[in-house]
Coordinates of C-alpha atoms in Angstrom, one line a residue:
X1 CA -106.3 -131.9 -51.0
X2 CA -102.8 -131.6 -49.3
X3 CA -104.4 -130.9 -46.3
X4 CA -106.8 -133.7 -46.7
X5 CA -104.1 -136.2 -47.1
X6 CA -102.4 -135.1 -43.9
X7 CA -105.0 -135.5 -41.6
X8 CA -106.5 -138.9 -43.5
X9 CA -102.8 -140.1 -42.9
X10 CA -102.6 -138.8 -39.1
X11 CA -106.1 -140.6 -38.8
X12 CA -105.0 -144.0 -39.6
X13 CA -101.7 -143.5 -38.5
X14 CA -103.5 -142.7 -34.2
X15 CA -105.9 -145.2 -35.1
X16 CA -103.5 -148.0 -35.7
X17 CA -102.1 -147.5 -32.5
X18 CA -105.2 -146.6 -30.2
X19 CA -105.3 -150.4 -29.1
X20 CA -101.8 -150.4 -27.7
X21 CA -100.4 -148.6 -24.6
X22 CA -101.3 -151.4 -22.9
X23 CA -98.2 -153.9 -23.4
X24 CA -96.2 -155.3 -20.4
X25 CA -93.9 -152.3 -19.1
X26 CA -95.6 -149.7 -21.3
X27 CA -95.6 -146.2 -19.4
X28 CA -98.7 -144.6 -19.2
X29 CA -98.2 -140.7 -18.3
X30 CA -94.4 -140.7 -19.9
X31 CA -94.2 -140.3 -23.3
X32 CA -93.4 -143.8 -26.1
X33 CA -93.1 -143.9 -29.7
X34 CA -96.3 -146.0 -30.9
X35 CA -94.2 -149.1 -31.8
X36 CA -90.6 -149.2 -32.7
X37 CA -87.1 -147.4 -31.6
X38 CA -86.8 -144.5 -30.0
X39 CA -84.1 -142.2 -28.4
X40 CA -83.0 -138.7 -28.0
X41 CA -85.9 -135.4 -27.7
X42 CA -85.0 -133.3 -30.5
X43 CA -86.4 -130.2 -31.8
X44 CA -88.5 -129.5 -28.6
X45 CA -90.2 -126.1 -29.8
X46 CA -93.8 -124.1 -28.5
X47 CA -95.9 -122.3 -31.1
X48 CA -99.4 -121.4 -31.0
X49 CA -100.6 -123.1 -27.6
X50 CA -98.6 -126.4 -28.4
X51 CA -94.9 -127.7 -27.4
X52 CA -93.4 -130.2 -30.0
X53 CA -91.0 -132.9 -29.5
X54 CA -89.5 -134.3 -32.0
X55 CA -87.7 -137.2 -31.7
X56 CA -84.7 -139.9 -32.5
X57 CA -86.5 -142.5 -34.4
X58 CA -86.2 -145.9 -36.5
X59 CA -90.0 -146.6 -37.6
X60 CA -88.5 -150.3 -39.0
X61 CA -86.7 -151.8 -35.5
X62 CA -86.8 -151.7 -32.3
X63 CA -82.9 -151.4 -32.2
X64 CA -81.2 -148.6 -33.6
X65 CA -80.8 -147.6 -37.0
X66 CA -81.2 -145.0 -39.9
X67 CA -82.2 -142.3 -37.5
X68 CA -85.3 -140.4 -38.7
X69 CA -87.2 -137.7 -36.7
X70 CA -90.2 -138.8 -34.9
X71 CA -93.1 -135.9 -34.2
X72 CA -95.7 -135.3 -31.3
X73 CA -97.4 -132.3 -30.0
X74 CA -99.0 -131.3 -26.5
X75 CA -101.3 -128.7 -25.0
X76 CA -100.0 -129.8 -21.7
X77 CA -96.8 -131.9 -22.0
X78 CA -98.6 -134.8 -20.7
X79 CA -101.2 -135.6 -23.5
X80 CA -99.2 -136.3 -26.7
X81 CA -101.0 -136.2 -30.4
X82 CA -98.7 -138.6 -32.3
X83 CA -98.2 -137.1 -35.9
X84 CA -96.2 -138.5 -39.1
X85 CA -92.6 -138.7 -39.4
X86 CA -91.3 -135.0 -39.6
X87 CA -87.8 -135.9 -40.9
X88 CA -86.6 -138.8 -43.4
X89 CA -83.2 -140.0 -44.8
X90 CA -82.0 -138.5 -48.0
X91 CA -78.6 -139.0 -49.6
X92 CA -76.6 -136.4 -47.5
X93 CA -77.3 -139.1 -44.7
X94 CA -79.4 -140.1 -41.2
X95 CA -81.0 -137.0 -39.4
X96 CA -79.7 -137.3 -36.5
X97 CA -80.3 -134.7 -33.2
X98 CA -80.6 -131.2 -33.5
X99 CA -83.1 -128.4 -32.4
X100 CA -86.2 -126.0 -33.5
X101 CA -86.6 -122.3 -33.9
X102 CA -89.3 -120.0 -34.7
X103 CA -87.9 -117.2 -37.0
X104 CA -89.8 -114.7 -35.9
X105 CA -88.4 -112.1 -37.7
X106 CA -87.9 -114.2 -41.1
X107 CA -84.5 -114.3 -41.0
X108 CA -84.0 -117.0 -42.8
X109 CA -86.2 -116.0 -46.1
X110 CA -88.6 -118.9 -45.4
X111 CA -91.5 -116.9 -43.8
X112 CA -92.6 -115.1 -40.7
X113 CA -92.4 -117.4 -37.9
X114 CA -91.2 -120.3 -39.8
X115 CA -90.6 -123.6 -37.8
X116 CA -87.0 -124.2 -38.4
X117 CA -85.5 -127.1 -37.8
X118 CA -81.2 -127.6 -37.2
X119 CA -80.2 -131.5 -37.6
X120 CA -77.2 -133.3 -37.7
X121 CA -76.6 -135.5 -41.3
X122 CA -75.4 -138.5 -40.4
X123 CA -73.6 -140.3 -43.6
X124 CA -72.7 -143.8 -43.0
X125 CA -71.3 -144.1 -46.7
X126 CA -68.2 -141.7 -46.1
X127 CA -68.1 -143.9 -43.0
X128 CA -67.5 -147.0 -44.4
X129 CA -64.8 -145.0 -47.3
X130 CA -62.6 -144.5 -44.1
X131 CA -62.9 -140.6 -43.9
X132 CA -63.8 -139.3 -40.9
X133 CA -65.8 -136.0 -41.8
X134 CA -69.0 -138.1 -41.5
X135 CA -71.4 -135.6 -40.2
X136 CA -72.5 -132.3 -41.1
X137 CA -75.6 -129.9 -40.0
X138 CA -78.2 -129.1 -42.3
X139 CA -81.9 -127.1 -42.1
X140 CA -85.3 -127.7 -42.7
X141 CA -88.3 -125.4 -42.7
X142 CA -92.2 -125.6 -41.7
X143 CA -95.0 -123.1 -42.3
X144 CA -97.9 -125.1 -41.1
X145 CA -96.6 -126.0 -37.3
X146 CA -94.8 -129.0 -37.9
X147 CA -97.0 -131.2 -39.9
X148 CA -94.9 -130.8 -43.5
X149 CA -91.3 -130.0 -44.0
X150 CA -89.2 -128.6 -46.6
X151 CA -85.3 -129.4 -46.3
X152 CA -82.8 -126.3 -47.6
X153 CA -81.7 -127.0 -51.3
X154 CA -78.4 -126.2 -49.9
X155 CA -77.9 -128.3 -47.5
X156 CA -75.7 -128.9 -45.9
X157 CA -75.0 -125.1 -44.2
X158 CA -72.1 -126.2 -41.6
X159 CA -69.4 -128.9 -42.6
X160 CA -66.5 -129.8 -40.3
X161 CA -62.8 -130.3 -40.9
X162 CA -62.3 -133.5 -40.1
X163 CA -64.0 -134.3 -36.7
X164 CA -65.7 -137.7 -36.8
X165 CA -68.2 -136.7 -33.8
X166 CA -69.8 -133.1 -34.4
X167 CA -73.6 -133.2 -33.6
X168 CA -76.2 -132.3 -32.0
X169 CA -76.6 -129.0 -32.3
X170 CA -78.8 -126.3 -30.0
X171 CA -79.6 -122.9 -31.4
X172 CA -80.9 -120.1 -30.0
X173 CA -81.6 -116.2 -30.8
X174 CA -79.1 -114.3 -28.8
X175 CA -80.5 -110.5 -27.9
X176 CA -77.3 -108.9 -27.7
X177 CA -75.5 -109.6 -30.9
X178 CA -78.7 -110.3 -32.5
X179 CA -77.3 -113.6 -34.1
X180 CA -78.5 -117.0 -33.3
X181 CA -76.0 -118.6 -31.8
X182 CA -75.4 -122.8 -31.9
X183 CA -74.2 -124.8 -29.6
X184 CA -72.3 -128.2 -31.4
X185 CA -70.5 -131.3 -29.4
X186 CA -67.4 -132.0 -31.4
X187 CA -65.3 -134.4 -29.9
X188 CA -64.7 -133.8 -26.4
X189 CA -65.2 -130.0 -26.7
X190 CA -68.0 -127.8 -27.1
X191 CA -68.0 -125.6 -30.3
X192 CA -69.9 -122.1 -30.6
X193 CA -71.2 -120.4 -34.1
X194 CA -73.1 -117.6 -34.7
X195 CA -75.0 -116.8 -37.5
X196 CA -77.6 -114.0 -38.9
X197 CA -79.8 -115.9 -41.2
X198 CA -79.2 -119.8 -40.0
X199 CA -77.4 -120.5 -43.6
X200 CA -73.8 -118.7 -43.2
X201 CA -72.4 -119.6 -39.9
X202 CA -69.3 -118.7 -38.4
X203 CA -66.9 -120.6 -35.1
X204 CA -66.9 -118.4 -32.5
X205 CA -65.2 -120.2 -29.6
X206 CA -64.6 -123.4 -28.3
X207 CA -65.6 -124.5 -24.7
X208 CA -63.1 -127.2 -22.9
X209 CA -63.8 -128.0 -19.3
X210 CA -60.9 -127.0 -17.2
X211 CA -61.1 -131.0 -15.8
X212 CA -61.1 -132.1 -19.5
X213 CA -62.7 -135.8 -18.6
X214 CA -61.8 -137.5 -21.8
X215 CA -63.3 -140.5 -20.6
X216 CA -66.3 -139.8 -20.4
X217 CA -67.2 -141.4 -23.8
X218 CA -68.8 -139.3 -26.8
X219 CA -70.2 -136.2 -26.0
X220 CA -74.0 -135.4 -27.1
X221 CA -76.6 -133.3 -27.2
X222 CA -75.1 -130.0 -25.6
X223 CA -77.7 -127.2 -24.6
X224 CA -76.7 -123.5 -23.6
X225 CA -78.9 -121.2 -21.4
X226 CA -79.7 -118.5 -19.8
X227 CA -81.7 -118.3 -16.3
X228 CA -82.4 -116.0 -13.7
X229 CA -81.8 -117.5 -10.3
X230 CA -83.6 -117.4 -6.7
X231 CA -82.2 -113.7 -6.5
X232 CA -82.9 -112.6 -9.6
X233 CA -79.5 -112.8 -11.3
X234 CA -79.1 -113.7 -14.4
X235 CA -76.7 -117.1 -15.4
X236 CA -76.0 -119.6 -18.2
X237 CA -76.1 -123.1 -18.1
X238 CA -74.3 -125.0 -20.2
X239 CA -75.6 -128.6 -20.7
X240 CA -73.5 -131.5 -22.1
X241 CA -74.5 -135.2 -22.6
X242 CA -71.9 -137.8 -22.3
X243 CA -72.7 -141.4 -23.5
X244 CA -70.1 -143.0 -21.0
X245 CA -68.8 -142.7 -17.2
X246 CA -71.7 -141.6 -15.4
X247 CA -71.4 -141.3 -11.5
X248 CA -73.1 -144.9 -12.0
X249 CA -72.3 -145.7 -15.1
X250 CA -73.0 -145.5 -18.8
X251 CA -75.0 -142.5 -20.2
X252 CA -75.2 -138.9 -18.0
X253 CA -75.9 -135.3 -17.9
X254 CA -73.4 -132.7 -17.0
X255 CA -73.8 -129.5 -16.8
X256 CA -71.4 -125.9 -15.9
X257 CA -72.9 -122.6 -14.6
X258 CA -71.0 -119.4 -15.9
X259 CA -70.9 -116.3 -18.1
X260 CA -71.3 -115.8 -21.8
X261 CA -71.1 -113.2 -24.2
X262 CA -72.2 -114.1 -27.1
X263 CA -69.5 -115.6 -28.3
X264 CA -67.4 -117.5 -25.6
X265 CA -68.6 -119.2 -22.4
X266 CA -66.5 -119.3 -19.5
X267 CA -67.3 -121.5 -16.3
X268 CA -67.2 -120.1 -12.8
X269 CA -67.7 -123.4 -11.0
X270 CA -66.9 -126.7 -11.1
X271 CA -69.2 -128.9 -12.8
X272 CA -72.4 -131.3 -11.6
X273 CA -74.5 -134.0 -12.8
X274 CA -77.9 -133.4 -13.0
X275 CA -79.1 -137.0 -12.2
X276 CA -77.5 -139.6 -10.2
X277 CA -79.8 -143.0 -11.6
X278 CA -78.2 -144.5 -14.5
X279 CA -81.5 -143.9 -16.7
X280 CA -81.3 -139.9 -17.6
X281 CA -80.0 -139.0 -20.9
X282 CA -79.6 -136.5 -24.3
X283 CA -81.8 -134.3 -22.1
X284 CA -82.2 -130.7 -23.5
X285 CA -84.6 -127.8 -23.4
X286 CA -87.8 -126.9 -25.2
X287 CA -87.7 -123.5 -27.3
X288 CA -89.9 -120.5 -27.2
X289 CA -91.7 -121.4 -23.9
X290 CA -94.1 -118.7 -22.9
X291 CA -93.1 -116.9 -19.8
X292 CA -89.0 -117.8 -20.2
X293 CA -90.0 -120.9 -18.0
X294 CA -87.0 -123.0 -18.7
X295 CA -88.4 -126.9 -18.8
X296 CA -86.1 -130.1 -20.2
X297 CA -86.9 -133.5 -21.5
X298 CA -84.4 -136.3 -21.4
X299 CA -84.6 -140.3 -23.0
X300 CA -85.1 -142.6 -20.0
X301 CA -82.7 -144.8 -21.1
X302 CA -79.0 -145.9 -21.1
X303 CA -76.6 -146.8 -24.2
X304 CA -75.2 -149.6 -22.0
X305 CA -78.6 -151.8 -22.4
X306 CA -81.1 -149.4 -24.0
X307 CA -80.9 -151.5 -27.1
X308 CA -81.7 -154.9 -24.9
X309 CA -84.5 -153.9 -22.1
X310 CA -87.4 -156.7 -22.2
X311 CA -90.0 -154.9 -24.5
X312 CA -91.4 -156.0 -27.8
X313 CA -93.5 -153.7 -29.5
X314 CA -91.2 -150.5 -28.4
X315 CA -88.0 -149.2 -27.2
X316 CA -87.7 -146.1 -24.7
X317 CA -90.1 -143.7 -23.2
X318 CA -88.6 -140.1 -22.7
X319 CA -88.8 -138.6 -18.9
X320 CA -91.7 -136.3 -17.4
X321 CA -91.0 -132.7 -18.6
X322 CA -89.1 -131.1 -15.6
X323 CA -88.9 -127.0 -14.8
X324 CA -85.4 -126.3 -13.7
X325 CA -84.6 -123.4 -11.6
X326 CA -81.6 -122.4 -10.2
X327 CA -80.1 -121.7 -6.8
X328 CA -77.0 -120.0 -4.7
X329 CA -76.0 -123.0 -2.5
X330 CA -73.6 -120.6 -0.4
X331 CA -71.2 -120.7 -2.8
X332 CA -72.1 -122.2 -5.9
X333 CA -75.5 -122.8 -7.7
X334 CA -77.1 -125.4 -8.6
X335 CA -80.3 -126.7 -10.9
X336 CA -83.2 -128.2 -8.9
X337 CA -86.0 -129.9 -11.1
X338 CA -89.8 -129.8 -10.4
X339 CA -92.4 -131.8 -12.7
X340 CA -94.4 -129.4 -14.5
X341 CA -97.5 -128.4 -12.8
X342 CA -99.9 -129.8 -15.2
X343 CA -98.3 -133.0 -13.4
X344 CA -100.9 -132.5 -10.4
X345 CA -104.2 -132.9 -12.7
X346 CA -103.5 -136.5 -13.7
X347 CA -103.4 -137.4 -10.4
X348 CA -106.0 -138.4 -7.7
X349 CA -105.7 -138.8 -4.0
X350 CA -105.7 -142.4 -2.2
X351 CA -104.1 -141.7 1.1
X352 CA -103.4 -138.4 2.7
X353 CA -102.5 -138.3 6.1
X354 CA -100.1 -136.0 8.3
X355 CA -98.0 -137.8 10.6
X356 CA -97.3 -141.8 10.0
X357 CA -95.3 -143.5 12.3
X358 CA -92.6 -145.8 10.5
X359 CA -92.8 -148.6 10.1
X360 CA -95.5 -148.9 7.2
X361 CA -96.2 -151.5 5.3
X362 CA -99.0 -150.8 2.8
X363 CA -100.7 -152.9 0.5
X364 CA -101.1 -150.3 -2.8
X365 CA -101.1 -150.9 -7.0
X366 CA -97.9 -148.9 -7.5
X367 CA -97.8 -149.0 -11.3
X368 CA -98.7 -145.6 -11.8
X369 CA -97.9 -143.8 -8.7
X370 CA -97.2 -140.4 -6.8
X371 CA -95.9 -141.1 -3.2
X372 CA -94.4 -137.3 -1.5
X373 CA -93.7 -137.1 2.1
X374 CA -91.4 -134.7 4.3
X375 CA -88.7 -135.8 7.2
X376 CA -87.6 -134.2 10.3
X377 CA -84.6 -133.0 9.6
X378 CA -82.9 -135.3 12.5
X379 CA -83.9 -138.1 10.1
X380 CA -80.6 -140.1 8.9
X381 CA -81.7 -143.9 7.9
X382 CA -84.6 -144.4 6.0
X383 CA -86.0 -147.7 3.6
X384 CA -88.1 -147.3 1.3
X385 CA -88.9 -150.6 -0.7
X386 CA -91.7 -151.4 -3.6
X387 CA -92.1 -155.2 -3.9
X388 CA -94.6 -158.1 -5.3
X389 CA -95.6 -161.4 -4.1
X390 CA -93.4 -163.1 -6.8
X391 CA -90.3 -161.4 -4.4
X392 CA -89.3 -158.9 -6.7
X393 CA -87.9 -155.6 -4.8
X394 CA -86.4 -152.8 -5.6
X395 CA -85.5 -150.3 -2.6
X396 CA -84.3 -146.9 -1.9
X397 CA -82.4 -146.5 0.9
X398 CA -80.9 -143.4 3.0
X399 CA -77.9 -143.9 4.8
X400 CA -74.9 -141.9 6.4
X401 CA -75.3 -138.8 3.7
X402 CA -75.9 -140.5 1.0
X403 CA -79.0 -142.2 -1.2
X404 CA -78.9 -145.4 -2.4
X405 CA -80.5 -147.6 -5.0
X406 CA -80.8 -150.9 -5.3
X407 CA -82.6 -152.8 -8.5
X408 CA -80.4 -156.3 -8.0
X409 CA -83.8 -158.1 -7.5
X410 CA -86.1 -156.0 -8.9
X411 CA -87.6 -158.6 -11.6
X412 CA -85.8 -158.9 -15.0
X413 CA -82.3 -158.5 -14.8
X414 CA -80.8 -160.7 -17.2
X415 CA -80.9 -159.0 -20.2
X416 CA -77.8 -157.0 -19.5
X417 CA -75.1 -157.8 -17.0
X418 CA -74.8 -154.2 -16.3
X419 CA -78.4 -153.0 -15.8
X420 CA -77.5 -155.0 -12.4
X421 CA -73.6 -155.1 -11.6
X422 CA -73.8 -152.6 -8.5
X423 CA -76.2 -151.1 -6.5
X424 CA -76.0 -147.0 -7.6
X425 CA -75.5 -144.4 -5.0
X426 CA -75.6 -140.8 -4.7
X427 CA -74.4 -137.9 -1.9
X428 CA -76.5 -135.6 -0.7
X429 CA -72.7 -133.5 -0.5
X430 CA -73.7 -132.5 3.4
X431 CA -77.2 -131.5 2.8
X432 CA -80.2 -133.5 4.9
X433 CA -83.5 -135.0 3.0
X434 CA -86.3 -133.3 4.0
X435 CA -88.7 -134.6 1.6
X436 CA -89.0 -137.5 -1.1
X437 CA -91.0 -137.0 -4.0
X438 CA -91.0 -141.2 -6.4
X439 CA -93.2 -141.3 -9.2
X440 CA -93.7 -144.9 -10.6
X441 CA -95.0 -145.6 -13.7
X442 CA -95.2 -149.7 -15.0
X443 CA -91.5 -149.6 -15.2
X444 CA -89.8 -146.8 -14.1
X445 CA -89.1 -144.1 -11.3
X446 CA -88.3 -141.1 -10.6
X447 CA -86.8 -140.1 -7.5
X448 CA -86.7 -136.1 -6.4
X449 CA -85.4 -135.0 -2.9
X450 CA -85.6 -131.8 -1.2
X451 CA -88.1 -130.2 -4.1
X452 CA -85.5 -131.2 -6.9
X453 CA -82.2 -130.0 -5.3
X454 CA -81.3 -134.2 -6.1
X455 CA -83.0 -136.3 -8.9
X456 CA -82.3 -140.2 -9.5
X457 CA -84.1 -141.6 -12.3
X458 CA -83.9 -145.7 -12.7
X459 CA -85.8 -148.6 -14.6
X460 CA -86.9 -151.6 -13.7
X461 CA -88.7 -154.5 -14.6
X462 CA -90.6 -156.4 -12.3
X463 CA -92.3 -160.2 -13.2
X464 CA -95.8 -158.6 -11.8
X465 CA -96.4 -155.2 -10.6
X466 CA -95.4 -154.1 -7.4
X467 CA -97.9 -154.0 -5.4
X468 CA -96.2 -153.5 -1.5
X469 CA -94.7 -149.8 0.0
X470 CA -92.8 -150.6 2.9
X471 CA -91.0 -147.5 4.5
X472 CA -88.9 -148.0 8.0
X473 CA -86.2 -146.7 9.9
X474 CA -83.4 -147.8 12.1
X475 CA -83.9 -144.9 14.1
X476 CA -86.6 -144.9 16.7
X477 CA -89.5 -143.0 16.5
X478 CA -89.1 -142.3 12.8
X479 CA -92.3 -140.4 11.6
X480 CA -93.0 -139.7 8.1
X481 CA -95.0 -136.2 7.8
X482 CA -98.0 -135.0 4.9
X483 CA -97.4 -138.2 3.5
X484 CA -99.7 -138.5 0.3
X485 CA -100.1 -141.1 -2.0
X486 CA -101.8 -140.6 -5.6
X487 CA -102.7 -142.4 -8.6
X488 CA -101.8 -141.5 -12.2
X489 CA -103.7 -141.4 -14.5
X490 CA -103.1 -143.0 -17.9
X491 CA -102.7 -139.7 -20.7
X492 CA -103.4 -142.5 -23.5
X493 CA -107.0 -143.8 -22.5

């Protein structure tokens, strides 16, 4: 009868929605919340063929409030099943972001390969009292893949000492201490526990960046690593999100390379962002991924206006999954993204064509669009512009090193005064493009260069679809090589 219910209630609850994916700005391959508010990926987690995301979610606005956690699963990572809430309110507070395990080993006591999830409680009553120990982690369990969830009696298993912001916490099963070990934002610090059964957890360490940016608003949803690089070495990456300050301002990624030992990490370079567009955020890793591919999902969004972009019925789409790698840059290393490769069989060809000479000006529907193309290397000035006969543009530009781009007049602006106050740039820190990879879908795009060494990732929201590519060059004799042009298709049709 239980399992009756669930599946009548998923019914009715895909049914409802199965006319609508079709509202002005609605993305069609990203992945949006049916109706409603959405923000940070949470609990991103493969088991038996499928990778869940979970998700920040207010099923009664389309602003945000009493966070709840929002569930989908994928084959692919394309093609989402929406599913029930996983995660509701209860009087220890809002679920706020956390993670998923699988227990393999039962560690925990709630069965053999349990779906565990690790939140953050939220209480907005000890808030308003004027204490400041408002937040606290707690656990829930699932045995039947996500679709029911039972939340720890003893909840919750890690209160702080005072700290106002301590969230978001990552876990992970560490091999050589055989602990999981959590990774929590706390202030402007990173705090590490480690823990045997994910009840009892003790600190470990504490991670503060030797350039200690204080500014750089509250930090979020940290993630910690390890990947093998180009050369087969093995490094961790330590992810933090920070809601202010970004190289263009607002919400960013951040991330350190380095060592750690199960208890303490220690950074051997300086610091990098992973995105220079101003819509990248709260992006972390899925779990358990077969093959130790290492693939992250971020909100494509920004707290400075996320709450006031010109959509109705939803709020927020997340980014398309992207596989990092790293790479020795000479003397440091550095993430590159690629789009999963699943990416490739939602798309179909419509121009193909191995030299162009610039400049093109191309009449093309480029609300759900692939363009990739390479460039000599002795290319240094490039536009790249998508427009629509009601003059709305927004362009790309490469100039003397660096990457500009500009969304000043790129349809509806006036929502926010700074979704618009400057155009955003980026420096390609000495390196050339050789190649551009934009994906547009209805009202966003994202930018890769050089096969994801640099990723921008901006909204925008045009009066009518763009409909114009024009590409040129200052220089002469500018030629554009294996330039390809695909549609997407829609993954909700």
């Amino acid at each position: 009868m239980k399992k009756f219910f669930l599946f009548f209630t998923t019914f009715l609850f895909s049914f409802g929605f199965s006319q609508q994916y079709k509202e002005p700005y609605r993305p069609q391959f990203h992945f949006t919340p049916p109706a409603k508010w959405m923000n940070d990926p949470n609990g991103m987690v493969y088991l038996n063929g499928k990778y869940h995301l979970f998700y920040q979610y207010y099923p009664d606005g389309t602003v945000w409030g009493p966070m709840h956690w929002g569930h989908a699963e994928s084959t692919d990572l394309l093609h989402w099943k929406q599913l029930p809430i996983a995660l509701y309110p209860d009087n220890l507070g809002w679920i706020f972001s956390g993670s998923c395990v699988i227990d393999k080993e039962n560690t925990a006591g709630f069965g053999k390969n349990a779906m565990i999830a690790i939140f953050t409680y939220h209480n907005e009553e000890i808030l308003k009292s004027g204490r400041k120990n408002i937040e606290s982690q707690g656990i829930a369990y699932s045995l039947d893949e996500g679709l029911t969830w039972t939340k720890y009696e003893q909840n919750p298993v890690l209160n702080n000492s005072g700290e106002q912001d301590f969230r978001d916490p990552k876990v992970f099963w560490n091999e050589s201490t055989s602990k999981w070990v959590m990774t929590l934002a706390v202030g402007n610090q990173i705090k590490f526990f480690s823990s045997a059964n994910l009840k009892s957890w003790q600190h470990e360490s504490t991670f503060k960046p030797e350039d200690d940016l204080k500014e750089l608003g509250v930090w979020e949803c940290p993630d910690l690593f390890q990947i093998k690089t180009d050369s087969g070495e093995t490094k961790w990456v330590l992810i933090i999100n920070h809601g202010d300050k970004a190289p263009n301002g607002g919400s960013g990624i951040r991330y350190f390379v380095g060592n750690f030992d199960g208890k303490t990490f220690q950074e051997t370079q300086k610091s990098l962002w992973l995105d220079y567009g101003t819509d990248f955020y709260a992006g972390v890793t899925f779990s358990n991924v077969p093959n130790n591919k290492t693939v992250l999902l971020g909100w494509m969004s920004n707290w400075q206006y996320a709450q006031k972009v010109p959509t109705e019925v939803w709020r927020s789409a997340m980014t398309l999954p992207r596989e990092l790698t790293l790479k020795k840059d000479v003397y440091f290393y550095k993430l590159e993204q690629n789009i999963v490769e699943t990416f490739a069989s939602i798309t179909t060809p419509i121009f193909n064509k191995k030299t162009v000479q610039l400049p093109l000006n191309n009449d093309v529907n480029l609300s759900q669009t692939e363009i990739v193309f390479d460039l000599d290397k002795n290319t240094t000035n490039l536009s790249i512009a998508f427009s629509n006969q009601k003059g709305d543009v927004f362009s790309i530009e490469l100039k003397d090193g660096k990457v500009f781009t500009n969304r000043l007049k790129s349809g509806k602006i006036d929502f926010s005064e700074t979704f618009t106050n400057k155009i955003q740039s980026m420096d390609l820190a000495g390196k050339k493009a050789t190649s551009f990879q934009l994906i547009l879908d209805k009202s966003s795009v994202e930018i890769l260069i050089n096969k994801g060494e640099f990723s921008v990732t901006n909204l925008f929201f045009p009066n009518e679809e763009y409909s114009i590519l024009a590409i040129k060059s200052n220089q002469k004799a500018t030629k554009l090589k294996n330039l390809k042009i695909n549609t997407v298709k829609s993954v909700w049709n």
